[in-house]
Amino acid sequence: MLSGMGTALGEITLVLFTTLAPSGVVAFILMGLPLLRADLAADARRRINQFLSIPLVTAMVGLVASATHLGNPANALYVFLGVGRSPLSTEVFCAVVFLALAGVYWLYSFAERPRVGLQRPWMVLAMAAGIVFVTSVAFAYNAETIVSWYTVYVPLNLWLNALVGGPVLALVGLRAARWEPACGRFGRAALALSTAALAANLVSFGLQSASLPFIENAFLAASDLVPYYGLMIAAFGVLALAGIGLDAQALLGRTQGGRPSAGRRARGRGVRARAGRHLRHALRVLHDAPDGGAGRVGFSRHGGTGCPDRRSRSAPCPATSPGTAPCRRGRTPS
């Protein structure tokens, strides 16, 4: 058990590479989809191009982590000699091609007047290179010499891992770029893709765990090397689901806060309409009231009741009782 855990911790850079690099590539592809639209506004295109740095840096960190397996950095030159016959050499070559296409595209987007007609096919090439890169990583560790790796679950799990983390990372970049559909239909579709990939990933991990006891030699079984594999799968599921949930909560909060629902908009219009009616009524009362009085309905300055109906201002105001002066002085006809 200790030997298996020690081996896993000793290969932490390999874990970082196979987790960060594929997720960064998938995030780059998803962030690049809006850039293929001809009707995308120039300002939105500029912002998305700017924040493509997020998936690019993520993929670069994973690739740098994998370089520690070379021992001496000078050995990197010999890696390219085995392209086509060595899965590791093919993987590194595909990574370099993807990063070259994606990196140069990102740098060109900062030009004073980048040509969109050139950027779109360039982005398509970078996306295709990214798909080839992730596939090469998936099959690089499906090595026949390592029996526990030489199963269908290894390439499947790596692609599913990329589809779990990539959409979440892409939404981070698109929201940073303030692209509105990322908080609408596109964002919901990305989270649905990530959730479906997580469910399939957990099933695949479970099937792989169930097959480990049958992979054995004269000394031990593969399951003995990872005695807590089931617990680690459960922890992975909980943490991944928590990340998707936080992203979904941010999506819902942005939608409700930035765009009120139809009911809230209707209630707001009703409140504004009532306030407008009250204001207009108050202005009419003030306009119709002579000498700052109370208007048609109210009380006179002498304490008596005002005239209930003043259709004609030339008519005298009758006294409320014999001997009482008119309620409005100076209004009686001469």
Short mmCIF file of C-alpha atoms in Angstrom, two decimals:
data_model
loop_
_atom_site.label_atom_id
_atom_site.label_comp_id
_atom_site.label_asym_id
_atom_site.label_seq_id
_atom_site.Cartn_x
_atom_site.Cartn_y
_atom_site.Cartn_z
CA MET A 1 0.00 0.00 0.00
CA LEU A 2 2.72 2.45 0.98
CA SER A 3 4.66 1.48 -2.11
CA GLY A 4 1.67 2.19 -4.35
CA MET A 5 0.92 5.58 -2.74
CA GLY A 6 4.60 6.52 -2.86
CA THR A 7 4.70 5.73 -6.56
CA ALA A 8 1.58 7.84 -7.16
CA LEU A 9 2.97 10.84 -5.26
CA GLY A 10 6.27 10.48 -7.07
CA GLU A 11 4.43 10.84 -10.38
CA ILE A 12 2.53 13.99 -9.38
CA THR A 13 3.97 15.89 -12.35
CA LEU A 14 2.50 13.26 -14.64
CA VAL A 15 -0.85 13.77 -12.95
CA LEU A 16 -0.62 17.53 -13.50
CA PHE A 17 0.24 17.06 -17.15
CA THR A 18 -2.56 14.61 -17.96
CA THR A 19 -5.06 16.80 -16.07
CA LEU A 20 -4.13 20.39 -16.94
CA ALA A 21 -2.97 20.07 -20.54
CA PRO A 22 -6.06 18.29 -21.95
CA SER A 23 -8.44 20.54 -19.98
CA GLY A 24 -6.63 23.62 -21.28
CA VAL A 25 -6.91 22.35 -24.86
CA VAL A 26 -10.65 21.66 -24.57
CA ALA A 27 -11.17 25.09 -22.98
CA PHE A 28 -9.25 26.70 -25.85
CA ILE A 29 -11.45 24.90 -28.39
CA LEU A 30 -14.69 25.96 -26.67
CA MET A 31 -13.53 29.56 -26.32
CA GLY A 32 -12.59 29.53 -29.99
CA LEU A 33 -16.06 28.50 -31.18
CA PRO A 34 -17.52 32.05 -30.89
CA LEU A 35 -14.55 33.38 -32.87
CA LEU A 36 -15.64 31.32 -35.89
CA ARG A 37 -18.86 33.33 -36.16
CA ALA A 38 -18.85 36.00 -38.84
CA ASP A 39 -21.37 38.17 -36.97
CA LEU A 40 -19.33 38.43 -33.77
CA ALA A 41 -18.80 42.05 -32.75
CA ALA A 42 -15.26 43.37 -33.06
CA ASP A 43 -15.08 44.36 -29.39
CA ALA A 44 -16.27 40.92 -28.22
CA ARG A 45 -13.79 39.24 -30.57
CA ARG A 46 -10.96 41.32 -29.15
CA ARG A 47 -11.84 40.46 -25.55
CA ILE A 48 -12.20 36.72 -26.21
CA ASN A 49 -8.87 36.67 -28.05
CA GLN A 50 -7.29 38.43 -25.11
CA PHE A 51 -8.55 35.91 -22.54
CA LEU A 52 -7.48 32.90 -24.59
CA SER A 53 -4.40 33.28 -22.42
CA ILE A 54 -6.24 31.42 -19.63
CA PRO A 55 -6.47 28.00 -21.37
CA LEU A 56 -3.09 28.52 -23.05
CA VAL A 57 -1.32 29.12 -19.74
CA THR A 58 -3.11 26.11 -18.21
CA ALA A 59 -1.96 23.83 -21.03
CA MET A 60 1.55 25.28 -20.86
CA VAL A 61 1.82 24.60 -17.12
CA GLY A 62 0.85 20.98 -17.74
CA LEU A 63 3.42 20.63 -20.51
CA VAL A 64 6.17 22.16 -18.36
CA ALA A 65 5.27 19.74 -15.56
CA SER A 66 5.73 16.80 -17.96
CA ALA A 67 9.21 18.03 -18.91
CA THR A 68 10.51 16.86 -15.52
CA HIS A 69 10.31 13.27 -16.82
CA LEU A 70 13.09 13.98 -19.26
CA GLY A 71 15.64 14.25 -16.47
CA ASN A 72 18.09 16.37 -18.45
CA PRO A 73 16.40 19.13 -20.53
CA ALA A 74 18.90 18.41 -23.30
CA ASN A 75 17.13 15.10 -23.85
CA ALA A 76 14.16 17.02 -25.32
CA LEU A 77 16.03 17.21 -28.62
CA TYR A 78 16.08 13.42 -28.88
CA VAL A 79 12.34 13.12 -28.24
CA PHE A 80 11.50 14.28 -31.76
CA LEU A 81 13.60 11.52 -33.32
CA GLY A 82 10.96 8.94 -32.41
CA VAL A 83 7.88 10.70 -33.82
CA GLY A 84 5.57 8.11 -35.35
CA ARG A 85 7.09 5.07 -33.65
CA SER A 86 7.21 6.23 -30.02
CA PRO A 87 3.91 7.30 -28.40
CA LEU A 88 5.80 9.64 -26.06
CA SER A 89 7.61 11.35 -28.94
CA THR A 90 4.36 11.70 -30.88
CA GLU A 91 2.68 13.19 -27.82
CA VAL A 92 5.38 15.83 -27.35
CA PHE A 93 5.43 16.65 -31.07
CA CYS A 94 1.64 17.16 -31.12
CA ALA A 95 1.89 19.36 -28.01
CA VAL A 96 4.49 21.58 -29.68
CA VAL A 97 2.41 21.89 -32.86
CA PHE A 98 -0.71 22.84 -30.90
CA LEU A 99 1.06 25.38 -28.70
CA ALA A 100 2.80 26.91 -31.73
CA LEU A 101 -0.45 27.37 -33.67
CA ALA A 102 -2.45 28.56 -30.65
CA GLY A 103 0.31 30.80 -29.30
CA VAL A 104 1.02 32.53 -32.60
CA TYR A 105 -2.72 33.02 -33.14
CA TRP A 106 -3.00 34.66 -29.72
CA LEU A 107 -0.04 36.95 -30.39
CA TYR A 108 -1.40 37.93 -33.81
CA SER A 109 -4.74 38.92 -32.23
CA PHE A 110 -2.93 41.86 -30.60
CA ALA A 111 -2.07 43.34 -34.00
CA GLU A 112 -3.45 46.79 -34.70
CA ARG A 113 -5.74 45.52 -37.45
CA PRO A 114 -5.89 41.69 -37.34
CA ARG A 115 -7.53 40.13 -40.39
CA VAL A 116 -10.56 38.10 -39.34
CA GLY A 117 -10.48 36.20 -42.65
CA LEU A 118 -7.07 34.87 -41.65
CA GLN A 119 -7.89 34.28 -38.00
CA ARG A 120 -10.84 31.95 -38.58
CA PRO A 121 -9.00 29.25 -40.59
CA TRP A 122 -6.04 29.64 -38.28
CA MET A 123 -8.30 28.94 -35.29
CA VAL A 124 -9.70 25.85 -37.04
CA LEU A 125 -6.17 24.52 -37.54
CA ALA A 126 -5.33 25.16 -33.87
CA MET A 127 -8.52 23.34 -32.79
CA ALA A 128 -7.72 20.33 -34.97
CA ALA A 129 -4.17 20.25 -33.58
CA GLY A 130 -5.61 20.34 -30.06
CA ILE A 131 -7.87 17.35 -30.72
CA VAL A 132 -4.94 15.38 -32.13
CA PHE A 133 -2.81 16.38 -29.13
CA VAL A 134 -5.34 15.18 -26.54
CA THR A 135 -5.84 11.93 -28.44
CA SER A 136 -2.08 11.37 -28.59
CA VAL A 137 -1.85 11.90 -24.82
CA ALA A 138 -4.72 9.46 -24.27
CA PHE A 139 -3.01 6.66 -26.18
CA ALA A 140 0.54 7.46 -25.04
CA TYR A 141 -0.24 5.91 -21.65
CA ASN A 142 -2.10 2.94 -23.12
CA ALA A 143 1.22 1.10 -23.04
CA GLU A 144 1.25 -2.62 -23.74
CA THR A 145 4.17 -3.13 -21.35
CA ILE A 146 2.11 -1.91 -18.37
CA VAL A 147 -0.77 -4.34 -18.02
CA SER A 148 -2.90 -2.12 -15.75
CA TRP A 149 -2.66 0.73 -18.28
CA TYR A 150 -3.28 -1.38 -21.37
CA THR A 151 -7.08 -1.19 -21.15
CA VAL A 152 -9.80 0.75 -22.90
CA TYR A 153 -10.37 2.77 -19.73
CA VAL A 154 -7.10 4.73 -19.89
CA PRO A 155 -7.71 6.71 -23.12
CA LEU A 156 -11.42 6.96 -22.32
CA ASN A 157 -10.79 8.40 -18.85
CA LEU A 158 -8.30 10.94 -20.12
CA TRP A 159 -10.72 12.30 -22.72
CA LEU A 160 -13.55 12.35 -20.18
CA ASN A 161 -11.32 14.21 -17.71
CA ALA A 162 -10.65 16.82 -20.37
CA LEU A 163 -14.39 17.19 -21.04
CA VAL A 164 -15.08 17.64 -17.32
CA GLY A 165 -12.55 20.41 -16.69
CA GLY A 166 -12.40 22.04 -20.12
CA PRO A 167 -15.94 23.50 -20.24
CA VAL A 168 -15.66 24.91 -16.72
CA LEU A 169 -12.34 26.58 -17.56
CA ALA A 170 -13.78 27.88 -20.85
CA LEU A 171 -16.68 29.54 -19.04
CA VAL A 172 -14.21 31.25 -16.72
CA GLY A 173 -12.44 32.74 -19.71
CA LEU A 174 -15.62 33.71 -21.58
CA ARG A 175 -17.10 35.41 -18.53
CA ALA A 176 -13.86 37.27 -17.98
CA ALA A 177 -14.22 38.41 -21.60
CA ARG A 178 -17.81 39.52 -20.83
CA TRP A 179 -19.29 37.47 -23.67
CA GLU A 180 -23.03 37.52 -22.91
CA PRO A 181 -24.01 34.05 -24.30
CA ALA A 182 -21.64 32.51 -21.74
CA CYS A 183 -24.28 33.46 -19.15
CA GLY A 184 -27.09 32.05 -21.28
CA ARG A 185 -27.60 29.11 -23.62
CA PHE A 186 -23.92 28.54 -24.33
CA GLY A 187 -23.08 28.47 -20.62
CA ARG A 188 -25.87 26.00 -19.86
CA ALA A 189 -24.74 23.75 -22.71
CA ALA A 190 -21.13 23.82 -21.48
CA LEU A 191 -22.18 22.90 -17.93
CA ALA A 192 -24.40 20.11 -19.27
CA LEU A 193 -21.45 18.73 -21.24
CA SER A 194 -19.22 18.85 -18.16
CA THR A 195 -21.86 17.15 -15.99
CA ALA A 196 -22.49 14.38 -18.53
CA ALA A 197 -18.74 13.80 -18.91
CA LEU A 198 -18.39 13.60 -15.12
CA ALA A 199 -21.12 10.96 -14.88
CA ALA A 200 -19.53 8.89 -17.65
CA ASN A 201 -16.11 9.36 -16.06
CA LEU A 202 -17.27 8.02 -12.71
CA VAL A 203 -18.79 4.97 -14.40
CA SER A 204 -15.57 4.37 -16.32
CA PHE A 205 -13.46 4.72 -13.18
CA GLY A 206 -15.76 2.30 -11.38
CA LEU A 207 -15.45 -0.30 -14.14
CA GLN A 208 -11.69 0.13 -14.15
CA SER A 209 -11.58 -0.35 -10.38
CA ALA A 210 -13.65 -3.54 -10.68
CA SER A 211 -11.18 -4.96 -13.21
CA LEU A 212 -8.05 -4.34 -11.11
CA PRO A 213 -8.33 -7.49 -8.91
CA PHE A 214 -8.13 -9.63 -12.06
CA ILE A 215 -4.85 -8.02 -13.15
CA GLU A 216 -2.23 -9.86 -11.11
CA ASN A 217 1.09 -11.64 -11.14
CA ALA A 218 2.70 -14.17 -8.85
CA PHE A 219 3.15 -11.62 -6.05
CA LEU A 220 0.15 -9.29 -5.95
CA ALA A 221 -2.84 -7.91 -7.81
CA ALA A 222 -3.11 -4.42 -9.29
CA SER A 223 -5.80 -3.56 -6.74
CA ASP A 224 -3.24 -4.02 -3.95
CA LEU A 225 -1.29 -1.03 -5.27
CA VAL A 226 -4.29 1.29 -4.94
CA PRO A 227 -6.25 0.08 -1.89
CA TYR A 228 -8.16 3.36 -1.59
CA TYR A 229 -9.02 3.68 -5.25
CA GLY A 230 -12.78 3.66 -4.59
CA LEU A 231 -12.42 6.42 -2.00
CA MET A 232 -10.34 8.50 -4.42
CA ILE A 233 -12.98 8.08 -7.12
CA ALA A 234 -15.65 9.29 -4.70
CA ALA A 235 -13.51 12.30 -3.70
CA PHE A 236 -12.94 13.12 -7.37
CA GLY A 237 -16.69 13.01 -8.03
CA VAL A 238 -17.53 15.23 -5.07
CA LEU A 239 -14.88 17.84 -5.88
CA ALA A 240 -15.70 17.91 -9.59
CA LEU A 241 -19.41 18.22 -8.88
CA ALA A 242 -18.71 21.04 -6.42
CA GLY A 243 -16.75 22.90 -9.10
CA ILE A 244 -19.57 22.48 -11.62
CA GLY A 245 -22.08 23.56 -8.98
CA LEU A 246 -20.15 26.74 -8.20
CA ASP A 247 -20.01 27.55 -11.89
CA ALA A 248 -23.74 26.90 -12.24
CA GLN A 249 -24.46 29.11 -9.21
CA ALA A 250 -22.42 31.92 -10.73
CA LEU A 251 -24.30 31.45 -14.01
CA LEU A 252 -27.72 31.63 -12.32
CA GLY A 253 -26.70 34.59 -10.17
CA ARG A 254 -25.49 36.51 -13.21
CA THR A 255 -28.68 35.71 -15.14
CA GLN A 256 -31.02 36.74 -12.32
CA GLY A 257 -28.99 39.76 -11.31
CA GLY A 258 -28.18 41.09 -14.75
CA ARG A 259 -31.50 40.32 -16.47
CA PRO A 260 -34.63 40.40 -14.29
CA SER A 261 -37.29 37.81 -14.93
CA ALA A 262 -40.52 38.66 -16.79
CA GLY A 263 -42.46 38.84 -13.51
CA ARG A 264 -39.98 41.23 -11.97
CA ARG A 265 -40.01 43.41 -15.08
CA ALA A 266 -43.84 43.51 -15.06
CA ARG A 267 -43.94 44.42 -11.37
CA GLY A 268 -41.40 47.17 -11.99
CA ARG A 269 -43.48 48.61 -14.83
CA GLY A 270 -46.59 48.56 -12.60
CA VAL A 271 -44.82 50.41 -9.79
CA ARG A 272 -43.51 53.03 -12.21
CA ALA A 273 -46.98 53.48 -13.76
CA ARG A 274 -48.62 54.00 -10.35
CA ALA A 275 -45.93 56.44 -9.31
CA GLY A 276 -46.46 58.38 -12.55
CA ARG A 277 -50.22 58.57 -11.95
CA HIS A 278 -49.75 59.84 -8.39
CA LEU A 279 -47.28 62.46 -9.58
CA ARG A 280 -49.61 63.69 -12.33
CA HIS A 281 -52.52 63.87 -9.87
CA ALA A 282 -50.44 65.89 -7.40
CA LEU A 283 -49.39 68.31 -10.12
CA ARG A 284 -53.03 68.82 -11.20
CA VAL A 285 -54.08 69.49 -7.59
CA LEU A 286 -51.32 72.07 -7.12
CA HIS A 287 -52.10 73.71 -10.45
CA ASP A 288 -55.85 74.01 -9.81
CA ALA A 289 -55.49 75.32 -6.24
CA PRO A 290 -55.69 79.18 -6.17
CA ASP A 291 -53.30 81.06 -3.90
CA GLY A 292 -51.69 77.84 -2.82
CA GLY A 293 -55.02 76.53 -1.47
CA ALA A 294 -56.14 72.99 -1.22
CA GLY A 295 -57.78 72.74 -4.64
CA ARG A 296 -61.21 71.41 -5.48
CA VAL A 297 -61.52 69.16 -2.49
CA GLY A 298 -60.31 70.20 0.91
CA PHE A 299 -60.61 73.02 3.36
CA SER A 300 -60.55 76.78 2.98
CA ARG A 301 -58.08 79.04 4.67
CA HIS A 302 -60.86 80.21 7.03
CA GLY A 303 -61.54 76.79 8.41
CA GLY A 304 -64.82 76.15 6.53
CA THR A 305 -65.34 73.52 3.93
CA GLY A 306 -64.39 74.45 0.43
CA CYS A 307 -66.77 74.42 -2.53
CA PRO A 308 -67.52 70.87 -3.61
CA ASP A 309 -67.90 71.91 -7.25
CA ARG A 310 -66.22 75.00 -8.74
CA ARG A 311 -67.10 74.68 -12.42
CA SER A 312 -67.17 78.46 -12.81
CA ARG A 313 -64.73 80.66 -10.97
CA SER A 314 -67.00 83.71 -11.50
CA ALA A 315 -69.85 82.22 -9.42
CA PRO A 316 -70.00 83.25 -5.78
CA CYS A 317 -69.23 80.72 -3.13
CA PRO A 318 -72.28 80.29 -0.93
CA ALA A 319 -71.85 80.79 2.78
CA THR A 320 -72.19 77.77 4.95
CA SER A 321 -74.44 79.66 7.41
CA PRO A 322 -76.19 83.04 7.58
CA GLY A 323 -73.81 85.87 8.32
CA THR A 324 -70.73 83.96 7.27
CA ALA A 325 -68.40 85.68 4.83
CA PRO A 326 -67.73 84.01 1.48
CA CYS A 327 -65.08 81.34 1.69
CA ARG A 328 -63.06 82.87 -1.14
CA ARG A 329 -62.65 86.61 -0.89
CA GLY A 330 -62.27 88.54 -4.07
CA ARG A 331 -63.96 85.87 -6.17
CA THR A 332 -67.50 87.35 -6.16
CA PRO A 333 -68.53 89.23 -9.31
CA SER A 334 -68.48 92.98 -9.09
#
